[in-house]
């Protein structure tokens, strides 16, 4: 029986994690659950999963809680305590954004296995995350379906025998829209993802393909593969979750109908596998599989993110923070869809890059980029 802490339990990945725990109550027990502000959803989860600890990161603990075995706490320190809970063998980090970095570092330093959905941890603080795992004895297993696919394809293969990693991207809802129409995209249009049902931030990132750039950076740190050997390809059916080409020319792919439950399960059981009841892939019913090159004119945020990854240092943290701010402004109706990439580009152009030696380096870059992006967007005409 493994103890599991779920950071971001009330979100979309949190829901997949709950589904996994429900199918294997004899293997996994929730010991800590966290939410940002959604106390109502957290209460329901606590009633079902009865963890030792429930945390609301940014709101007070509700006053009318029924009696039970769960300790309720609020605040940032309580979130870090959930990430290092003494009974947690595995910490699922399903937080959104750079806010996930410190809990990832804390869990790894405490020697936990981190099932990482929060790709922003590696994007913002990749060198710090790897160092925390090395020193604390913790381990990282990816939850992102692409990185889970690569991990599965790499089984039995040495990293030095990899020629390239090929990340697949659905292409989002605007893959075939005329470029002129993309200027007038609304949040409702962008939230209509063709193949995945996810939280709002990652859904917008999938529409701009900023998400694929975040994933290229994530893959670089997770698998220790240089940027020249990581590619992305559009695969609208989202059946092949990613591929690995080895030096002898073999190409390994991991496939299945889109669901996050299987990658979450694998992140918990790696390198073993457990039976799981999910919709099974049928190649005939699944239909044809098609691929296209990424259109960087249509998706400038992708090229900007990869460029930030190649620049290294704090540039990826600036890319991420500018994107977080611009996406929030887009969702609030204060920024156009193309404005997201314009804001990122402006921040990256003005940032004097430097190394990531400490968490403060990341926090300084992140804070600067948030201010710079807000300033940039405030100067633009309202949309
Ligand atoms: P959601 O928005 O659905 O859920 C986010 C969760 O984190 C919620 O529990 C939310 O609490 C909590 N949260 C949000 N912000 C903070 C904060 N600042 N401090 C503490 N808690 C916070 O996100 P997703 O589940 O979609 O995504 C989570 C991560 O997984 C992201 O990094 C995303 O890129 C990645 N991912 C997601 C996939 C998906 O299918 N959804 C696929 C692959 C990767 P509350 O409910 O109270 O707001």
Coordinates of C-alpha atoms and ligand atoms in Angstrom, one line a residue:
X1 CA 0.0 0.0 0.0
X2 CA 1.5 3.3 -1.1
X3 CA 0.6 6.7 0.5
X4 CA -0.2 9.3 -2.2
X5 CA -0.4 13.1 -1.7
X6 CA -2.3 14.8 -4.5
X7 CA -1.4 18.5 -4.9
X8 CA -4.1 20.1 -7.0
X9 CA -6.6 17.3 -6.2
X10 CA -9.6 19.4 -7.3
X11 CA -8.4 19.9 -10.9
X12 CA -8.5 17.9 -14.1
X13 CA -5.4 15.7 -13.4
X14 CA -6.7 15.5 -9.8
X15 CA -9.8 13.9 -11.2
X16 CA -7.8 11.4 -13.2
X17 CA -5.7 10.6 -10.1
X18 CA -8.9 9.9 -8.1
X19 CA -10.2 7.6 -10.8
X20 CA -6.9 5.6 -10.5
X21 CA -7.1 5.5 -6.7
X22 CA -10.7 4.3 -6.9
X23 CA -9.7 1.3 -9.1
X24 CA -6.9 0.3 -6.8
X25 CA -7.9 1.0 -3.2
X26 CA -5.8 -2.0 -2.1
X27 CA -2.6 -0.4 -3.6
X28 CA -2.9 3.4 -3.0
X29 CA -4.3 5.5 -0.2
X30 CA -4.7 9.3 -0.4
X31 CA -2.8 10.8 2.6
X32 CA -2.9 14.5 1.6
X33 CA -5.1 16.5 -0.8
X34 CA -4.8 20.1 -1.7
X35 CA -6.8 22.8 -3.5
X36 CA -6.1 26.4 -4.3
X37 CA -9.4 28.0 -3.2
X38 CA -12.2 25.6 -4.1
X39 CA -13.1 24.4 -0.6
X40 CA -16.4 22.9 -1.7
X41 CA -14.8 20.5 -4.1
X42 CA -12.1 19.7 -1.6
X43 CA -14.7 18.8 1.0
X44 CA -16.3 16.3 -1.3
X45 CA -12.9 14.7 -2.0
X46 CA -12.1 14.5 1.7
X47 CA -15.4 12.9 2.5
X48 CA -14.6 10.2 -0.2
X49 CA -10.9 9.6 0.3
X50 CA -10.5 10.5 4.0
X51 CA -6.9 11.7 3.9
X52 CA -4.9 12.7 7.0
X53 CA -4.4 16.2 5.7
X54 CA -6.5 18.6 3.5
X55 CA -5.0 21.9 2.5
X56 CA -6.5 25.0 1.0
X57 CA -3.5 26.9 -0.3
X58 CA -5.0 30.4 -0.7
X59 CA -8.3 30.6 1.3
X60 CA -9.3 30.1 4.9
X61 CA -10.3 26.6 6.2
X62 CA -14.1 26.4 6.1
X63 CA -15.7 26.9 9.6
X64 CA -18.4 24.3 9.4
X65 CA -16.4 21.0 8.8
X66 CA -18.0 17.7 9.9
X67 CA -16.0 15.7 12.4
X68 CA -13.5 13.2 10.8
X69 CA -10.0 12.0 10.7
X70 CA -8.7 14.8 8.4
X71 CA -6.7 17.7 9.7
X72 CA -7.5 20.9 7.7
X73 CA -4.9 23.6 7.2
X74 CA -4.5 26.6 4.9
X75 CA -1.6 28.5 3.4
X76 CA 1.6 28.0 1.5
X77 CA 3.5 26.2 4.3
X78 CA 0.6 23.8 4.6
X79 CA 0.9 23.1 0.9
X80 CA 4.6 22.4 1.3
X81 CA 3.8 20.1 4.3
X82 CA 1.4 18.2 2.1
X83 CA 4.3 17.8 -0.5
X84 CA 6.5 16.3 2.3
X85 CA 3.9 14.4 4.2
X86 CA 5.6 11.7 6.2
X87 CA 3.1 9.0 5.0
X88 CA 3.3 10.0 1.3
X89 CA 5.5 7.7 -0.7
X90 CA 4.4 9.4 -4.0
X91 CA 3.4 13.0 -4.5
X92 CA 1.3 13.8 -7.6
X93 CA 2.0 17.4 -8.4
X94 CA -1.0 18.5 -10.4
X95 CA -0.7 22.3 -9.6
X96 CA -0.9 24.8 -12.4
X97 CA 2.0 27.1 -13.2
X98 CA 5.2 28.2 -11.6
X99 CA 3.5 27.8 -8.2
X100 CA 4.3 24.1 -8.5
X101 CA 8.0 24.5 -8.4
X102 CA 8.6 24.9 -4.7
X103 CA 6.4 21.9 -3.8
X104 CA 8.3 19.8 -6.3
X105 CA 11.6 20.8 -4.8
X106 CA 10.4 20.2 -1.3
X107 CA 9.0 16.7 -2.2
X108 CA 12.2 15.7 -4.0
X109 CA 14.4 17.0 -1.1
X110 CA 12.3 14.8 1.3
X111 CA 13.1 11.8 -0.9
X112 CA 9.6 11.4 -2.4
X113 CA 8.8 10.0 -5.8
X114 CA 7.1 12.9 -7.6
X115 CA 4.6 12.0 -10.3
X116 CA 4.9 15.3 -12.2
X117 CA 2.0 16.8 -14.1
X118 CA 3.2 20.3 -13.3
X119 CA 5.6 20.6 -16.2
X120 CA 6.2 24.3 -15.2
X121 CA 8.4 22.9 -12.4
X122 CA 11.0 21.7 -14.8
X123 CA 10.6 24.6 -17.2
X124 CA 11.2 27.2 -14.6
X125 CA 13.7 25.4 -12.4
X126 CA 15.0 22.4 -14.3
X127 CA 18.6 22.4 -12.9
X128 CA 17.2 23.0 -9.4
X129 CA 14.7 20.1 -9.7
X130 CA 17.4 17.7 -10.9
X131 CA 19.7 18.7 -8.1
X132 CA 16.9 18.3 -5.5
X133 CA 16.3 14.8 -6.8
X134 CA 20.0 13.9 -6.7
X135 CA 20.6 15.3 -3.2
X136 CA 17.3 14.2 -1.6
X137 CA 17.1 10.8 -3.1
X138 CA 13.7 11.6 -4.7
X139 CA 12.7 10.5 -8.2
X140 CA 10.6 12.1 -11.0
X141 CA 8.1 10.2 -13.1
X142 CA 6.2 12.1 -15.7
X143 CA 2.4 12.4 -15.9
X144 CA 2.3 14.4 -19.1
X145 CA 1.1 11.8 -21.7
X146 CA 3.9 12.6 -24.1
X147 CA 6.6 12.1 -21.5
X148 CA 4.9 9.0 -20.2
X149 CA 5.0 7.7 -23.7
X150 CA 8.7 8.5 -24.1
X151 CA 9.5 6.8 -20.8
X152 CA 7.6 3.7 -21.9
X153 CA 9.4 3.7 -25.3
X154 CA 12.7 4.1 -23.6
X155 CA 12.3 1.0 -21.5
X156 CA 15.3 -1.2 -22.2
X157 CA 17.0 1.6 -24.3
X158 CA 20.1 3.6 -23.3
X159 CA 19.7 7.3 -23.7
X160 CA 22.9 7.4 -25.7
X161 CA 21.2 5.1 -28.2
X162 CA 18.4 7.6 -28.8
X163 CA 18.6 9.6 -32.1
X164 CA 15.6 11.8 -31.4
X165 CA 12.5 12.2 -29.3
X166 CA 9.3 13.1 -31.3
X167 CA 6.6 14.7 -29.2
X168 CA 3.1 14.7 -30.8
X169 CA 0.7 17.6 -30.6
X170 CA -3.0 17.6 -31.4
X171 CA -2.6 21.0 -33.0
X172 CA -5.5 22.4 -30.9
X173 CA -8.7 23.8 -32.2
X174 CA -7.2 26.4 -34.7
X175 CA -5.0 24.0 -36.7
X176 CA -7.1 24.6 -39.8
X177 CA -8.6 28.0 -39.2
X178 CA -7.6 30.8 -41.7
X179 CA -4.9 32.9 -40.2
X180 CA -7.0 36.1 -40.4
X181 CA -9.7 34.5 -38.2
X182 CA -7.3 33.5 -35.5
X183 CA -7.0 37.2 -34.6
X184 CA -10.6 37.2 -33.4
X185 CA -10.5 33.9 -31.4
X186 CA -12.5 34.1 -28.2
X187 CA -11.8 32.2 -24.9
X188 CA -14.8 29.9 -25.6
X189 CA -13.3 29.0 -29.0
X190 CA -9.9 28.3 -27.5
X191 CA -11.3 26.2 -24.6
X192 CA -12.9 23.8 -27.1
X193 CA -10.1 21.3 -27.4
X194 CA -10.6 18.7 -30.1
X195 CA -9.3 15.6 -28.3
X196 CA -8.4 16.4 -24.6
X197 CA -10.6 17.6 -21.7
X198 CA -8.2 19.5 -19.4
X199 CA -7.9 22.5 -17.1
X200 CA -8.3 26.0 -18.7
X201 CA -4.6 27.0 -18.6
X202 CA -3.2 23.9 -20.3
X203 CA -6.1 24.0 -22.8
X204 CA -5.2 27.6 -23.9
X205 CA -1.6 26.5 -24.0
X206 CA -2.6 23.7 -26.3
X207 CA -4.4 26.1 -28.6
X208 CA -1.3 28.4 -28.9
X209 CA 1.1 25.4 -28.8
X210 CA 3.0 27.1 -26.0
X211 CA 2.2 23.8 -24.2
X212 CA 4.3 21.9 -26.8
X213 CA 7.3 24.3 -26.1
X214 CA 6.9 23.7 -22.4
X215 CA 6.9 20.0 -23.1
X216 CA 10.1 20.2 -25.3
X217 CA 11.8 21.9 -22.3
X218 CA 10.4 19.3 -19.9
X219 CA 11.7 16.5 -22.1
X220 CA 15.1 18.1 -22.2
X221 CA 15.4 18.0 -18.5
X222 CA 13.6 14.7 -17.8
X223 CA 15.5 12.6 -20.3
X224 CA 18.8 14.5 -20.6
X225 CA 18.4 14.9 -24.4
X226 CA 19.7 18.0 -26.2
X227 CA 17.3 20.3 -28.0
X228 CA 18.7 19.4 -31.4
X229 CA 17.3 15.9 -30.8
X230 CA 13.8 16.8 -29.7
X231 CA 11.1 17.5 -32.3
X232 CA 7.4 18.1 -32.3
X233 CA 4.9 16.9 -34.9
X234 CA 1.2 17.6 -35.2
X235 CA -0.9 14.4 -34.9
X236 CA -4.6 15.5 -34.8
X237 CA -6.0 12.2 -33.6
X238 CA -3.9 12.2 -30.3
X239 CA -3.5 8.4 -30.5
X240 CA 0.3 8.2 -30.7
X241 CA 1.3 10.0 -27.6
X242 CA 5.0 10.4 -28.6
X243 CA 7.8 8.5 -30.3
X244 CA 11.5 7.6 -29.8
X245 CA 13.8 7.0 -32.7
X246 CA 17.0 5.0 -31.9
X247 CA 20.3 5.2 -33.6
X248 CA 19.6 2.1 -35.7
X249 CA 16.6 3.8 -37.3
X250 CA 13.9 2.0 -35.2
X251 CA 10.9 4.2 -34.2
X252 CA 9.0 3.2 -31.1
X253 CA 5.6 4.8 -30.4
X254 CA 3.2 4.5 -27.5
X255 CA -0.5 4.6 -28.4
X256 CA -4.0 4.6 -26.9
X257 CA -7.2 6.6 -26.9
X258 CA -6.6 9.9 -25.1
X259 CA -7.0 9.6 -21.3
X260 CA -4.8 10.9 -18.5
X261 CA -5.7 8.0 -16.3
X262 CA -3.2 5.7 -17.8
X263 CA -0.2 8.1 -17.6
X264 CA -1.2 8.9 -14.0
X265 CA -1.3 5.1 -13.2
X266 CA 2.0 4.5 -14.9
X267 CA 3.6 7.4 -13.0
X268 CA 2.5 5.7 -9.8
X269 CA 3.5 2.1 -10.7
X270 CA 6.6 2.7 -12.9
X271 CA 8.4 0.4 -13.8
X272 CA 5.7 -2.0 -13.0
X273 CA 2.2 -2.1 -14.5
X274 CA -1.2 -2.7 -12.9
X275 CA -4.4 -3.8 -14.7
X276 CA -6.6 -1.0 -15.5
X277 CA -10.2 -0.7 -16.8
X278 CA -10.2 2.0 -19.5
X279 CA -11.4 2.3 -23.0
X280 CA -9.2 -0.1 -25.0
X281 CA -7.6 0.9 -28.2
X282 CA -9.0 -0.6 -31.4
X283 CA -6.8 0.2 -34.4
X284 CA -9.8 -0.3 -36.8
X285 CA -12.2 1.8 -34.8
X286 CA -9.4 4.3 -34.2
X287 CA -9.2 5.1 -37.9
X288 CA -6.3 6.7 -39.8
X289 CA -3.4 8.3 -38.1
X290 CA -2.1 11.5 -39.8
X291 CA 0.9 13.8 -39.1
X292 CA 1.8 17.4 -40.1
X293 CA 4.8 19.7 -39.5
X294 CA 4.2 22.4 -36.8
X295 CA 3.2 25.6 -38.5
X296 CA 5.3 28.2 -36.6
X297 CA 3.7 31.1 -38.4
X298 CA 0.4 30.0 -37.0
X299 CA 1.8 29.1 -33.6
X300 CA 4.6 31.6 -32.8
X301 CA 4.4 30.8 -29.1
X302 CA 5.9 27.4 -29.9
X303 CA 9.0 28.8 -31.6
X304 CA 9.4 31.4 -28.8
X305 CA 9.3 28.7 -26.1
X306 CA 11.8 26.4 -27.8
X307 CA 14.1 29.4 -28.4
X308 CA 13.9 30.2 -24.6
X309 CA 14.7 26.5 -23.8
X310 CA 17.7 26.6 -26.0
X311 CA 18.8 29.9 -24.4
X312 CA 18.6 28.2 -21.0
X313 CA 19.2 29.9 -17.7
X314 CA 16.2 31.9 -16.6
X315 CA 14.8 32.5 -20.1
X316 CA 12.4 29.5 -19.8
X317 CA 11.0 30.9 -16.5
X318 CA 10.4 34.2 -18.2
X319 CA 8.7 32.5 -21.1
X320 CA 6.5 30.6 -18.7
X321 CA 5.6 33.6 -16.5
X322 CA 4.8 35.8 -19.5
X323 CA 2.6 33.1 -20.9
X324 CA 0.8 32.5 -17.6
X325 CA 0.0 36.2 -17.3
X326 CA -1.0 36.6 -20.9
X327 CA -3.2 33.5 -20.8
X328 CA -5.0 34.7 -17.7
X329 CA -5.6 38.1 -19.4
X330 CA -6.9 36.4 -22.5
X331 CA -9.3 34.3 -20.4
X332 CA -10.4 37.5 -18.7
X333 CA -11.1 39.1 -22.1
X334 CA -8.3 41.7 -21.7
X335 CA -5.8 40.3 -24.3
X336 CA -6.3 39.0 -27.8
X337 CA -5.3 35.5 -28.8
X338 CA -2.3 36.7 -30.9
X339 CA -1.5 39.0 -28.0
X340 CA -0.4 36.0 -25.9
X341 CA 2.6 35.4 -28.2
X342 CA 3.3 39.1 -28.6
X343 CA 3.5 39.5 -24.9
X344 CA 5.9 36.6 -24.5
X345 CA 8.1 37.9 -27.3
X346 CA 8.3 41.3 -25.7
X347 CA 9.3 39.9 -22.3
X348 CA 11.9 37.5 -23.8
X349 CA 13.4 40.4 -25.9
X350 CA 13.9 42.6 -22.9
X351 CA 15.1 40.0 -20.4
X352 CA 18.9 40.0 -19.7
X353 CA 19.2 36.2 -19.3
X354 CA 21.3 34.8 -16.5
X355 CA 22.0 31.4 -14.9
X356 CA 19.7 29.4 -12.6
X357 CA 21.8 28.8 -9.5
X358 CA 19.2 29.3 -6.8
X359 CA 15.4 29.4 -6.4
X360 CA 15.8 33.2 -6.0
X361 CA 17.1 33.4 -9.5
X362 CA 13.9 31.8 -10.8
X363 CA 11.6 33.8 -8.5
X364 CA 13.3 37.1 -9.7
X365 CA 12.9 36.2 -13.3
X366 CA 9.3 35.1 -12.8
X367 CA 8.4 38.3 -10.9
X368 CA 10.1 40.5 -13.5
X369 CA 8.3 38.7 -16.3
X370 CA 4.9 39.0 -14.7
X371 CA 5.3 42.8 -14.2
X372 CA 6.8 43.3 -17.7
X373 CA 3.9 41.4 -19.3
X374 CA 1.2 43.2 -17.4
X375 CA 2.8 46.5 -18.4
X376 CA 3.0 45.4 -22.0
X377 CA -0.6 44.3 -22.1
X378 CA -1.8 47.5 -20.4
X379 CA -0.2 49.6 -23.1
X380 CA -2.1 47.7 -25.8
X381 CA -5.5 48.8 -26.9
X382 CA -8.2 46.8 -25.0
X383 CA -9.6 43.9 -27.1
Ligands
LIG1 P1 -6.6 22.5 -13.3 O1 -6.8 23.9 -13.4 O2 -7.7 21.6 -13.7 O3 -6.4 22.1 -11.7 C1 -5.3 22.8 -11.0 C2 -5.3 22.4 -9.6 O4 -4.3 23.1 -8.9 C3 -6.6 22.7 -8.8 O5 -6.7 21.7 -7.8 C4 -6.4 24.1 -8.2 O6 -7.2 24.3 -7.1 C5 -4.9 24.0 -7.9 N1 -4.2 25.2 -8.0 C6 -4.2 26.1 -9.0 N2 -3.3 27.1 -8.8 C7 -2.8 26.9 -7.6 C8 -1.9 27.7 -6.8 N3 -1.4 28.8 -7.2 N4 -1.5 27.2 -5.6 C9 -2.0 26.0 -5.2 N5 -2.9 25.3 -5.9 C10 -3.3 25.7 -7.1 O7 -5.3 22.1 -14.0 P2 -4.9 20.7 -14.7 O8 -5.2 19.5 -13.9 O9 -5.4 20.7 -16.1 O10 -3.3 20.8 -14.9 C11 -2.4 20.6 -13.8 C12 -1.0 20.5 -14.4 O11 -1.0 19.3 -15.1 C13 -0.6 21.6 -15.3 O12 0.8 21.9 -15.1 C14 -0.9 21.1 -16.7 O13 0.0 21.7 -17.6 C15 -0.5 19.6 -16.5 N6 -1.2 18.7 -17.4 C16 -2.5 18.6 -17.4 C17 -3.2 17.8 -18.3 C18 -4.6 17.6 -18.2 O14 -5.2 16.7 -18.9 N7 -5.4 18.4 -17.5 C19 -2.4 17.0 -19.2 C20 -1.0 17.1 -19.1 C21 -0.4 17.9 -18.2 P3 -8.7 24.9 -7.2 O15 -9.5 23.9 -7.7 O16 -9.0 25.3 -5.8 O17 -8.5 26.1 -8.1

